[in-house]
mmCIF file of C-alpha atoms in Angstrom:
data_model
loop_
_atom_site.group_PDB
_atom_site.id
_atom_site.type_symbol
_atom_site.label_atom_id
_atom_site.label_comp_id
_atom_site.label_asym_id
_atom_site.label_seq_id
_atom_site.Cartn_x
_atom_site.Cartn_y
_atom_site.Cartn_z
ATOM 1 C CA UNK A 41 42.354 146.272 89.488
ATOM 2 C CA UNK A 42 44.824 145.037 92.365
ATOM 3 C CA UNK A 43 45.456 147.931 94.518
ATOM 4 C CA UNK A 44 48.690 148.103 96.731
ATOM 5 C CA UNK A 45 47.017 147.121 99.796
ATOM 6 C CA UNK A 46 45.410 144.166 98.220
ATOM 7 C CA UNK A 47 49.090 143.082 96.534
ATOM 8 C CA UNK A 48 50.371 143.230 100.121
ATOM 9 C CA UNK A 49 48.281 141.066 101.413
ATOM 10 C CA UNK A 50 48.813 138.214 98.577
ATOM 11 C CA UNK A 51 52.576 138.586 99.444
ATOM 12 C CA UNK A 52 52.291 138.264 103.085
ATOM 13 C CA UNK A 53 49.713 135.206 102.086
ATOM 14 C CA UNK A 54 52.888 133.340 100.339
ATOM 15 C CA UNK A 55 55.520 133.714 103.386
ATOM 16 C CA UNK A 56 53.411 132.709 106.178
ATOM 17 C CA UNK A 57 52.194 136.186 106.953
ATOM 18 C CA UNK A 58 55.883 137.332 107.111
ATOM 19 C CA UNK A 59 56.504 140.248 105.210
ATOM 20 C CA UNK A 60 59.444 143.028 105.910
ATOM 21 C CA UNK A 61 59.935 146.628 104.347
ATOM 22 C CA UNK A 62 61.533 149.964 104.775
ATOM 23 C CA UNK A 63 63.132 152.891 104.196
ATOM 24 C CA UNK A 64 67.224 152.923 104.145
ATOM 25 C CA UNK A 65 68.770 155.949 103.193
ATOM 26 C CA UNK A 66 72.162 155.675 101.751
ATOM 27 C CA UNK A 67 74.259 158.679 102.803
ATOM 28 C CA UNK A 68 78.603 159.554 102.156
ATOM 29 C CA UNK A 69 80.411 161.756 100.462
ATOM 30 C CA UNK A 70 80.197 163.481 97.118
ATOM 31 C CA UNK A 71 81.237 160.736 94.525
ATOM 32 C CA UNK A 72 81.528 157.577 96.897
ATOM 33 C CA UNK A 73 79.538 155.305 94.017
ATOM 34 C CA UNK A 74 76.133 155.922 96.348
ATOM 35 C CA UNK A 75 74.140 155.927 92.812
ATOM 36 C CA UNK A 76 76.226 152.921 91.717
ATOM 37 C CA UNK A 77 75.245 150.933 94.436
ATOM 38 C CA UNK A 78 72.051 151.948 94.429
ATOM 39 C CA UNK A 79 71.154 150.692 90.676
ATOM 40 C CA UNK A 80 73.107 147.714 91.618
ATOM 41 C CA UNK A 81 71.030 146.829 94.620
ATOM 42 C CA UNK A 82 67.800 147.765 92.504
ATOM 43 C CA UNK A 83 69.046 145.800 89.543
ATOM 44 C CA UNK A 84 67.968 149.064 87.165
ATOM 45 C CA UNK A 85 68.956 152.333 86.480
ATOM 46 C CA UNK A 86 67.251 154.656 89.217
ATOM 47 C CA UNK A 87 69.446 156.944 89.272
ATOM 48 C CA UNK A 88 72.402 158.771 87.139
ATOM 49 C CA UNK A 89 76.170 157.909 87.314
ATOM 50 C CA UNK A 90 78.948 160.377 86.735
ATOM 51 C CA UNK A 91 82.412 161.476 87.405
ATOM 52 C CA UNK A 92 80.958 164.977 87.789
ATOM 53 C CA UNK A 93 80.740 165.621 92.033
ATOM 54 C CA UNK A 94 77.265 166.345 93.115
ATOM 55 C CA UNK A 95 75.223 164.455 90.350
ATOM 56 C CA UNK A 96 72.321 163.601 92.205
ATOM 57 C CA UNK A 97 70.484 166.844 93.283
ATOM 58 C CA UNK A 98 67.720 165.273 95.430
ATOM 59 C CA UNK A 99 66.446 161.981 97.314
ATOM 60 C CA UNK A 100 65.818 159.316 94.316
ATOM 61 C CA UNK A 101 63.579 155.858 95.682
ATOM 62 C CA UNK A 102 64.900 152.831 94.515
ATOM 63 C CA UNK A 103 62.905 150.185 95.217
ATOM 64 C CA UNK A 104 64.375 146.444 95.198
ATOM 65 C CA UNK A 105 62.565 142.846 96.648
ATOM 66 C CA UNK A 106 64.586 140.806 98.430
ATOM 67 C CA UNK A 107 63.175 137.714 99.815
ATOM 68 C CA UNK A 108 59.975 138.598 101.726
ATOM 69 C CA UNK A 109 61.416 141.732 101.911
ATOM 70 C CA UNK A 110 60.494 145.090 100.030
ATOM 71 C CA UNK A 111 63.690 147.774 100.676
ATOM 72 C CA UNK A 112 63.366 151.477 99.572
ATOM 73 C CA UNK A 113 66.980 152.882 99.341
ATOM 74 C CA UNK A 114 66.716 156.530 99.105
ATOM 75 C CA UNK A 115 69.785 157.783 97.337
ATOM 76 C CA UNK A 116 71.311 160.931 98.767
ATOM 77 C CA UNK A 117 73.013 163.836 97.318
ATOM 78 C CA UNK A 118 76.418 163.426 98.475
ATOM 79 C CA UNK A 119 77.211 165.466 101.778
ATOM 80 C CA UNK A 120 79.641 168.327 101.134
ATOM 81 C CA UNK A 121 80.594 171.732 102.588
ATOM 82 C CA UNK A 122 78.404 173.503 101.194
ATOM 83 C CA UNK A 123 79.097 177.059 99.159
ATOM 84 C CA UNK A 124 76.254 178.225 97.240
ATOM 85 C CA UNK A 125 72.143 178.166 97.537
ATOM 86 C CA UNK A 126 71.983 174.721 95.855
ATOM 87 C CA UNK A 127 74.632 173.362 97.843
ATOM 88 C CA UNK A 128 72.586 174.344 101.015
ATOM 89 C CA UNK A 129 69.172 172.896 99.521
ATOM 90 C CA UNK A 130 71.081 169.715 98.491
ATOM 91 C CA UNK A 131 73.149 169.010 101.411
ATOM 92 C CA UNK A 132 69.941 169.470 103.622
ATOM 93 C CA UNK A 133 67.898 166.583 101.897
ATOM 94 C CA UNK A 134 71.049 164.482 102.571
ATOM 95 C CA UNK A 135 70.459 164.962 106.097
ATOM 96 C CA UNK A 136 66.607 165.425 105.714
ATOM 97 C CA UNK A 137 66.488 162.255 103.984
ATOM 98 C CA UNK A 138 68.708 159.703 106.588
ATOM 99 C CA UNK A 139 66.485 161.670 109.942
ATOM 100 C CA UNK A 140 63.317 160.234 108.006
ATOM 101 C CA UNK A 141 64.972 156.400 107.178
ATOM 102 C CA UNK A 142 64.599 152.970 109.026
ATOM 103 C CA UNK A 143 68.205 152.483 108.724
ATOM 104 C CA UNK A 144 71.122 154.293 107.294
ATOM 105 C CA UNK A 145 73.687 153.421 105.233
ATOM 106 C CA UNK A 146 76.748 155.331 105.263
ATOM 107 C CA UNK A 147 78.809 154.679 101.797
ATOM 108 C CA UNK A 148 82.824 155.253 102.276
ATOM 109 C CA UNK A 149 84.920 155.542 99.323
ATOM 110 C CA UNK A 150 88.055 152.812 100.723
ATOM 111 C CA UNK A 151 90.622 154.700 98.473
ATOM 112 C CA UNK A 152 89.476 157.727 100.302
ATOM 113 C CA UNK A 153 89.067 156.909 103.789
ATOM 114 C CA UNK A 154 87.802 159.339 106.060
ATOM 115 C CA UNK A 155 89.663 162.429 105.205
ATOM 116 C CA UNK A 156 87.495 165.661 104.431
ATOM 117 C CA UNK A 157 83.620 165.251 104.431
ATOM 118 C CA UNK A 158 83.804 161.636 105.720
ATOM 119 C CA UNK A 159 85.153 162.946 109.108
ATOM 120 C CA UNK A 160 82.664 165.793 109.056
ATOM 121 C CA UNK A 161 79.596 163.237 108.280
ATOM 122 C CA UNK A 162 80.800 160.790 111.107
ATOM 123 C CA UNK A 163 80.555 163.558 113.441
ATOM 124 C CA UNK A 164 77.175 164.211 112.231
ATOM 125 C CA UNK A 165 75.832 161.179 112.237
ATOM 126 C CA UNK A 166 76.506 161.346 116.119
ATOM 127 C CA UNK A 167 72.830 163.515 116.206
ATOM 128 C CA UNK A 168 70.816 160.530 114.303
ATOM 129 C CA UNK A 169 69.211 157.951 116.018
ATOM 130 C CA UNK A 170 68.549 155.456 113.242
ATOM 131 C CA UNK A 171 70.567 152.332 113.571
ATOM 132 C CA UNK A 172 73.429 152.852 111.150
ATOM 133 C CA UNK A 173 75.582 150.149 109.298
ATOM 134 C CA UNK A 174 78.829 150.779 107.327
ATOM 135 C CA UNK A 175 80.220 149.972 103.846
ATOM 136 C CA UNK A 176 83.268 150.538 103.005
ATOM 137 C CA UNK A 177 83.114 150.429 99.021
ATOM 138 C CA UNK A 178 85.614 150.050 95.718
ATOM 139 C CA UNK A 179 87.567 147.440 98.347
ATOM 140 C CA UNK A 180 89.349 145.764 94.960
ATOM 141 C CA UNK A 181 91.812 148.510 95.045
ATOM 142 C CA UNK A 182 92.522 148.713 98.861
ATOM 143 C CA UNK A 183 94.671 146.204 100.676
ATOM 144 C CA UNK A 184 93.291 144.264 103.317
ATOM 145 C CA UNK A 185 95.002 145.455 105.747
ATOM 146 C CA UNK A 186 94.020 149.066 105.458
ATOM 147 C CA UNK A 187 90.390 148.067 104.803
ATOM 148 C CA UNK A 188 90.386 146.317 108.354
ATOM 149 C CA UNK A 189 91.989 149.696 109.637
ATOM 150 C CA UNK A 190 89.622 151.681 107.761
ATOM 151 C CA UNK A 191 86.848 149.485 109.288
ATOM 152 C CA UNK A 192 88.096 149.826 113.144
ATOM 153 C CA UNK A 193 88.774 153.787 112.451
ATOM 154 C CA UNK A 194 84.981 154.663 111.692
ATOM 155 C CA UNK A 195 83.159 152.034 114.173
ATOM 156 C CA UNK A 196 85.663 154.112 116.755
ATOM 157 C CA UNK A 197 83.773 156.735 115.800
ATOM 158 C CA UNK A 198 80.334 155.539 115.378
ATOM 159 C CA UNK A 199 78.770 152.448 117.162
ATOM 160 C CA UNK A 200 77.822 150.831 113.603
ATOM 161 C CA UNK A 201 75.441 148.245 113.874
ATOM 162 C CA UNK A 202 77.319 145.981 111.334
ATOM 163 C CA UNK A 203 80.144 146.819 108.629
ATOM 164 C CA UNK A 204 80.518 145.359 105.097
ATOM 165 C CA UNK A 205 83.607 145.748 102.263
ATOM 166 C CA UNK A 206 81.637 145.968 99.106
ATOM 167 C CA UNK A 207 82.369 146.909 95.258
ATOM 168 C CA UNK A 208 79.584 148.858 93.903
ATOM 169 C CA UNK A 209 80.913 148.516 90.623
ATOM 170 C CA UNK A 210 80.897 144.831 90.118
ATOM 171 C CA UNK A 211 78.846 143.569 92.985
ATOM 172 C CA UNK A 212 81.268 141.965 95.405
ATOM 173 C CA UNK A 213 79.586 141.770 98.918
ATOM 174 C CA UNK A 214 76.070 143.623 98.053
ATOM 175 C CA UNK A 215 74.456 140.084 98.352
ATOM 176 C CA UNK A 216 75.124 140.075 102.232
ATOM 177 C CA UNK A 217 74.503 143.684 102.183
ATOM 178 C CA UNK A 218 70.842 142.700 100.788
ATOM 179 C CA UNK A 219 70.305 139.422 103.412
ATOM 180 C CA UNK A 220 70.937 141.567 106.223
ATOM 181 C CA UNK A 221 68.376 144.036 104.867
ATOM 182 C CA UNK A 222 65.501 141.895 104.398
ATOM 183 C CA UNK A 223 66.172 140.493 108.041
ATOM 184 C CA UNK A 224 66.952 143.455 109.516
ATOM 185 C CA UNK A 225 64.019 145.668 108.226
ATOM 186 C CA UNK A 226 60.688 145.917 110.335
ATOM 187 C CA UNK A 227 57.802 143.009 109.711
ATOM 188 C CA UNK A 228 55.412 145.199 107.440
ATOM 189 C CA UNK A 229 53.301 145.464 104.407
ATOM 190 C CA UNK A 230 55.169 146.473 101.066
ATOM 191 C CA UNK A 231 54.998 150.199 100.078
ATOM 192 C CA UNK A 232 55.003 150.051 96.829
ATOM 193 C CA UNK A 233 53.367 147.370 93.878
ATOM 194 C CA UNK A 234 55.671 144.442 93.362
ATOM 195 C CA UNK A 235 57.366 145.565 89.569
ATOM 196 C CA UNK A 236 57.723 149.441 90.595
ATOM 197 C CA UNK A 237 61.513 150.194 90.972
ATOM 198 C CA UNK A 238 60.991 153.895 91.874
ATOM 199 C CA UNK A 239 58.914 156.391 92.214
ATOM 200 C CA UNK A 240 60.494 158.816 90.597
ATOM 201 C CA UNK A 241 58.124 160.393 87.655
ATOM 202 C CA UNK A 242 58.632 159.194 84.291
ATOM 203 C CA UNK A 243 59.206 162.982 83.309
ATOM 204 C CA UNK A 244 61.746 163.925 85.678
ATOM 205 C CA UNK A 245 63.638 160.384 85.218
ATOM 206 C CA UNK A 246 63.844 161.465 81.583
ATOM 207 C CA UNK A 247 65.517 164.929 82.410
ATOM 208 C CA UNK A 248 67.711 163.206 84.597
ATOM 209 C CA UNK A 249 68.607 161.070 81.845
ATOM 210 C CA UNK A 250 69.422 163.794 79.425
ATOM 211 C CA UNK A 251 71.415 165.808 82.697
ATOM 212 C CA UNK A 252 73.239 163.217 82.907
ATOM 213 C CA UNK A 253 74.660 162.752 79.042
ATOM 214 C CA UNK A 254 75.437 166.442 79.212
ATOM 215 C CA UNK A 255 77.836 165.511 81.803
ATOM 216 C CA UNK A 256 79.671 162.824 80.522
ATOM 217 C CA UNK A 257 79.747 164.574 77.172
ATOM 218 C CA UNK A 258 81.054 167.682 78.852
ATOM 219 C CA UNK A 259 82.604 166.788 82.445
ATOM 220 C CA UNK A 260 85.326 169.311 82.299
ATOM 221 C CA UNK A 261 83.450 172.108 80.488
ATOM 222 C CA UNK A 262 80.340 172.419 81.832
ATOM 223 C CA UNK A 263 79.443 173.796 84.998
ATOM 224 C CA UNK A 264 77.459 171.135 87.556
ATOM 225 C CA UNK A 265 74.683 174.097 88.228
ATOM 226 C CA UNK A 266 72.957 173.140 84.696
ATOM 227 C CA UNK A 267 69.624 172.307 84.725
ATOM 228 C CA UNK A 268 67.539 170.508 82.397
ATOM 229 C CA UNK A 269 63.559 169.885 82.418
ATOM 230 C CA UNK A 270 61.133 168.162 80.319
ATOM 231 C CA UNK A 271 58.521 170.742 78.961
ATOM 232 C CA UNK A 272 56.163 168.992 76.718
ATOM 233 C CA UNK A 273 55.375 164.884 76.699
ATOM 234 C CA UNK A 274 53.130 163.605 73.641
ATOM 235 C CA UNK A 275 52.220 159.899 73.218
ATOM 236 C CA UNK A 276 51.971 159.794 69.355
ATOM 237 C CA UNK A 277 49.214 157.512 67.927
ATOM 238 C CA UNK A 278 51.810 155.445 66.145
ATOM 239 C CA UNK A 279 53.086 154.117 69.897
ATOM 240 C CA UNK A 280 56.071 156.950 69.760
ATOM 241 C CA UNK A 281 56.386 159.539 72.408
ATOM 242 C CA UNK A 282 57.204 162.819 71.476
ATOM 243 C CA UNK A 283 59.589 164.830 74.375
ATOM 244 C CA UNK A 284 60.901 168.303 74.476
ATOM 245 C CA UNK A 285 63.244 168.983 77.206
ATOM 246 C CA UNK A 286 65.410 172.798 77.976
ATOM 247 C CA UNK A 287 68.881 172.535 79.125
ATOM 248 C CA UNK A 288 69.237 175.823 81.249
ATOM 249 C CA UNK A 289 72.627 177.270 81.549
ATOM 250 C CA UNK A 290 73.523 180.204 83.378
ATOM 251 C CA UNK A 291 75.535 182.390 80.264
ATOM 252 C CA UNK A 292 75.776 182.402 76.635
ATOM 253 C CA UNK A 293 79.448 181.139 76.136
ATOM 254 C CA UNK A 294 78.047 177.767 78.174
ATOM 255 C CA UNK A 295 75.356 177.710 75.569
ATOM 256 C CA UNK A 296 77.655 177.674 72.892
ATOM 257 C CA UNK A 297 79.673 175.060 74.619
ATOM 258 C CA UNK A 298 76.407 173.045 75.229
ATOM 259 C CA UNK A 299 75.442 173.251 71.846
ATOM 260 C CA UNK A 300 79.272 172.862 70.419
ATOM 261 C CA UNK A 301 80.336 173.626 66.734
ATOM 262 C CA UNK A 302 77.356 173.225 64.731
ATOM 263 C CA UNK A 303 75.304 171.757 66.746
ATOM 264 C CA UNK A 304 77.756 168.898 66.760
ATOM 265 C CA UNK A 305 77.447 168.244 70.804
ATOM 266 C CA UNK A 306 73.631 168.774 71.276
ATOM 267 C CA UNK A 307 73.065 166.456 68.840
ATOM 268 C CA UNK A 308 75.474 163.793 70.791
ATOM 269 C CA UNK A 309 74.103 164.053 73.790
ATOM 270 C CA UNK A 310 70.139 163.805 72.496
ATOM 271 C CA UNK A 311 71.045 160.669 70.545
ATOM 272 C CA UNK A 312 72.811 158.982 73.743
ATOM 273 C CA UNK A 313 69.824 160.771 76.164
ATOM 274 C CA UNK A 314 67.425 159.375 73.122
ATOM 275 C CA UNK A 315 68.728 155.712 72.771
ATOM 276 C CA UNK A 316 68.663 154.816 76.823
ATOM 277 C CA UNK A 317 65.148 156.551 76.802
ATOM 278 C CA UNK A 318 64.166 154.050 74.662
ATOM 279 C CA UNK A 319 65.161 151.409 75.990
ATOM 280 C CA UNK A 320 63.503 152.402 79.140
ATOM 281 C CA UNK A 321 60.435 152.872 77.795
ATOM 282 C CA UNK A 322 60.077 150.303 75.307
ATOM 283 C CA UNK A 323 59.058 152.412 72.666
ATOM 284 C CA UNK A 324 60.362 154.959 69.950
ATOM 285 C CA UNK A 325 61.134 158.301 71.471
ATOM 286 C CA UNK A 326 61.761 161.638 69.248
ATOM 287 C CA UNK A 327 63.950 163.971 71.773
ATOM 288 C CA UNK A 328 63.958 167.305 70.953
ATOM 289 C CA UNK A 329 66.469 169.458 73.262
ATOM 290 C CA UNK A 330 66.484 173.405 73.297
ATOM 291 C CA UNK A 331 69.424 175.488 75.459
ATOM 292 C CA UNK A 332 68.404 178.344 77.305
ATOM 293 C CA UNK A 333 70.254 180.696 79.663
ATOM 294 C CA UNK A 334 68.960 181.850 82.412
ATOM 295 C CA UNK A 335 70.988 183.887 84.573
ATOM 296 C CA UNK A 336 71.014 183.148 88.353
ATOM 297 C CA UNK A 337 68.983 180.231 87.930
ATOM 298 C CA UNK A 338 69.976 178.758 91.433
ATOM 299 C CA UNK A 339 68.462 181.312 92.760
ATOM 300 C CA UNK A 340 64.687 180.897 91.386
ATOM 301 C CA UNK A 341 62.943 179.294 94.123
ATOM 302 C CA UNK A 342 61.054 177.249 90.549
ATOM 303 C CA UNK A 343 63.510 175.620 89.642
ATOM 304 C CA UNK A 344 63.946 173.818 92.847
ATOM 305 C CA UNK A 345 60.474 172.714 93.426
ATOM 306 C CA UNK A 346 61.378 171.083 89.672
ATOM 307 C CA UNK A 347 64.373 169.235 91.055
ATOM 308 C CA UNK A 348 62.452 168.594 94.389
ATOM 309 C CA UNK A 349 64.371 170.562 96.846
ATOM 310 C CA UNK A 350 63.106 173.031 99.367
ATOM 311 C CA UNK A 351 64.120 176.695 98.713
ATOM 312 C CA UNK A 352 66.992 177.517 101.686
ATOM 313 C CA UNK A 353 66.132 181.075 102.391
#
């Protein structure tokens, strides 16, 4: 069996000894397309999209080759002002995550600007040494004019070691984004094996999955402090997998809403959860989803080792 060390080497043997990789955290506001550009850059799903602000809870790896180069992009909650325990927790692996990074990213929503948190997380980003680059994102819907303003604005702020107009959503710009990477990125062996696109656990990706349904399915209803895990994982003889997953909710009328009139949401979101499970895992999948509430949940130190957040005291 190849181990990781051993693929590194055969890489490095077929570029002349040459090989780059690293660790770029991608850091912005709440709902700036970060996870969008992520799973673009990776070219898969790493992590989950929606309009819902705060989605992603904690650091997600994506990992994407590029060239001789092997780039981890470690997707960020979104930095906020924080209100509540899991704000805190979240907000802090932001941070935690771009202090511990090669380079960082910062992601600007264009139709935005810097108004509200994007002022704040300039001023932040002050206290980080890392080398920092800018992209200024959704640029389709921005004159050019303001996006060269935009630009000049922020590298007033921050000495940015290189700024780039991108669109997340259909790609425009993330090619240079990617070049730049490979060249920029420390000579090194890979991390990771060559056809591993995150290290995420196939368990937690699978909650994710299903947390992110429920929020498409119930954007407006549904408050973002639900919580889902995967309980039980069978691999059935017939090549099936078996997986039981709880949706926690804090009170019973969210349970009802989660579960809708008989049954008729639940059973939505575990056939779209279901069907994209599938597909990642190349193989029949029975989903079985149960709603629980459990009161104060944000506050059990648990469930945030689950999500993989340190408990703010």
């Amino acid at each position: 069996m190849t181990n990781e060390n051993d693929m590194a080497h055969e890489v490095a043997a077929e570029t002349n000894g040459e090989t780059h990789s690293g660790f770029v955290a991608l850091i912005g506001p709440t709902n700036a397309g970060k996870s969008t550009l992520v799973n673009r850059l990776v070219g898969a799903k790493v992590s989950i999209v929606s309009h819902k602000v705060q989605t992603t809870r904690a650091i997600v790896r994506g990992i994407a080759i590029h060239g001789n180069a092997q780039i981890v992009f470690m997707d960020t909650p979104g930095i906020f002002k924080p209100r509540r325990r899991l704000d805190r927790a979240m907000v802090t692996s932001a941070w935690g995550g771009a202090k511990d990074a090669d380079l960082i990213m910062l992601l600007i929503d264009s139709e935005r600007g810097l108004r509200g948190d994007a002022e704040a997380i300039l001023q932040g980003l002050k206290e980080v040494r890392q080398p920092k680059i800018l992209l200024l994102n959704k640029i389709d819907r921005v004159k050019r004019e303001d996006l060269l303003a935009l630009a000049a604005a922020a590298n007033e702020k921050i000495a940015f070691e290189q700024t780039f107009m991108i669109s997340a959503e259909n790609g425009s710009g993330c090619d240079d984004v990617m070049d730049y990477l490979a060249k920029t990125l420390p000579e090194g062996p890979w991390y990771y094996p060559e056809d591993q696109i995150s290290d995420l656990p196939m368990r937690q990706l699978a909650a994710e999955i299903t947390r992110e349904k429920l929020f498409l399915r119930l954007h407006q209803e549904l408050p973002y402090s639900s919580h889902v895990e995967t309980e039980k994982w069978e691999e059935r003889n017939d090549g099936s997998v078996r997986i039981e997953q709880v949706i926690y909710v804090e009170r019973d009328s969210q349970k009802k809403i989660t579960l809708g009139k008989g049954g008729e949401t639940i059973k939505a979101i575990s056939s779209a959860s279901r069907k994209e499970l599938a597909e990642i895992l190349e193989q029949p999948v029975h989903l079985f989803l149960f709603v629980k509430v459990r009161e104060n949940w944000g506050d059990d130190p648990e469930r945030f080792r689950e999500m993989g957040l340190d408990f703010p005291r």
